[in-house]
Amino acid sequence: LASQPPKASSSESISEYASDSASSKAPPIASSDASKSSSTTAPPPDWEDNPNYDISHFSELPHTNFGVNQHIVINDEFKEALRQILWQFRAPIRYAFAYGSGVFPQSKQTAGSSSTTTSIHSKAPPAVEKAQGGTPKMIDFIFGVSYTQHWHSLNLHQHRDHYSALGSLGSGAVSAVQDKWGAGVYFNPFVTVNGTLIKYGVVNLDTLCTDLSEWDTLYLAGRLQKPVKILRDDPRVRLANQVNLLSALRTALLLLPPEFTEQELYGVIANISYMGDPRMAFPTEDKSKVANIVGNNLPHFRRLYSPLIENLPNVSFNDPKCSDPDWAADSTANVSLAQDMDPVKRGNMVRRLPKAFRSKLYFQYQKKYQIPRAEFNKMLESASDEDATRINRREGGGFERRIANEPPEDLRAEVRYVIKKTIGWPSTSQSLKGILTSGIGRSWRYMSEKMEKYREGKRKAAEAASAKAKE
């Protein structure tokens, strides 16, 4: 049974359209738009084949409601408190989102005393205290900026205390460290703004859009594959992130069997950014983190991905529960899905993987199939995304179908390897860069808190196992 997309307010319809081939499913119409013709909101059928990233206005997006599935709904007062934090920065922020457990809890909220809260935040707005309940946490932000050095120059003048000793070398040194090391992000952790303890990372918009569309590091693309609260939007980033979400969905489908559940799908998607992350090999991350993220934020994952699932031709909801128009709001529902394992359709998915990521996967199979380098280069050239003479539909050819026809576990192993290879070094170098950009004191505090979370997660897992054994 086909599902209805998760409900949204009338101002935030989440009908979203994407096609894997010329023969795509007919686009569904959200309940709030039932009276509208699909022709008024459907984007050009080839928007994903030829995305135009050289845009500066939302009116240039494929259609009016394009990408609104990215806007996760949270409490209005909490959202306003987060936005007020942005206004404390005079340096221009073009794109911003808040993310992590400080915004989207990874466990059930408990009531806490105000004294507990003030031990984390000096004087947080009531909306922040209420949203975080008895588990106050530092709130994480990413700021997208147009000109890295100019931004840091302004911010150093206003907020010199946010920076480590590196700030004494000036904005040129700061921006060089940001752009040339790691994944292109500069973090300032454990700073207080509006009475709220925050960490913010600064990234150039070009770096962000490249990672979202091509997966060259998956550092920020991976974060945006999970629910985040966008506080300041940008049309180019919205377009690139919609490509990122589709890529995450397709990659997860390559890693999944013919039938699976929602939680399994979202668990695979949420885990993409943790594969190859060196922090997962050390006692600094809760091993049940992915399950907690998905289990406590299932409706948010639905809002992100349900509209995309509805419009891919090779996957669909396959559960009687979806006949209930209100199923998407049910956080306890874990509906079933099914995908078509036809090599042609899966070959199309392989062909539509992000450029940098796809090239690494192709190289793995070039070695496996022992294709001569000259022949392989010619094949890559003929399959290039950039073609000045014709519209490239990006449909899989013989090479992609051969990959898709591999034994499922072999293909999954290769995809996992490429994910780890993509993430490994950028994440490692970004972590090492953190010692320089944050300073030794803040870095030690950050690691200590991560280790405490790891121990807490281990303790809860042991308690759950003990309780299950007694049943």
Coordinates of C-alpha atoms in Angstrom, one line a residue, residues 406-415:
E406 CA 26.9 -8.5 -7.7
P407 CA 25.9 -10.8 -4.8
P408 CA 24.2 -8.5 -2.3
E409 CA 26.7 -9.0 0.5
D410 CA 29.6 -8.4 -1.8
L411 CA 28.1 -5.1 -3.0
R412 CA 27.3 -4.0 0.6
A413 CA 30.9 -4.7 1.6
E414 CA 32.2 -2.5 -1.2
V415 CA 29.8 0.3 -0.5

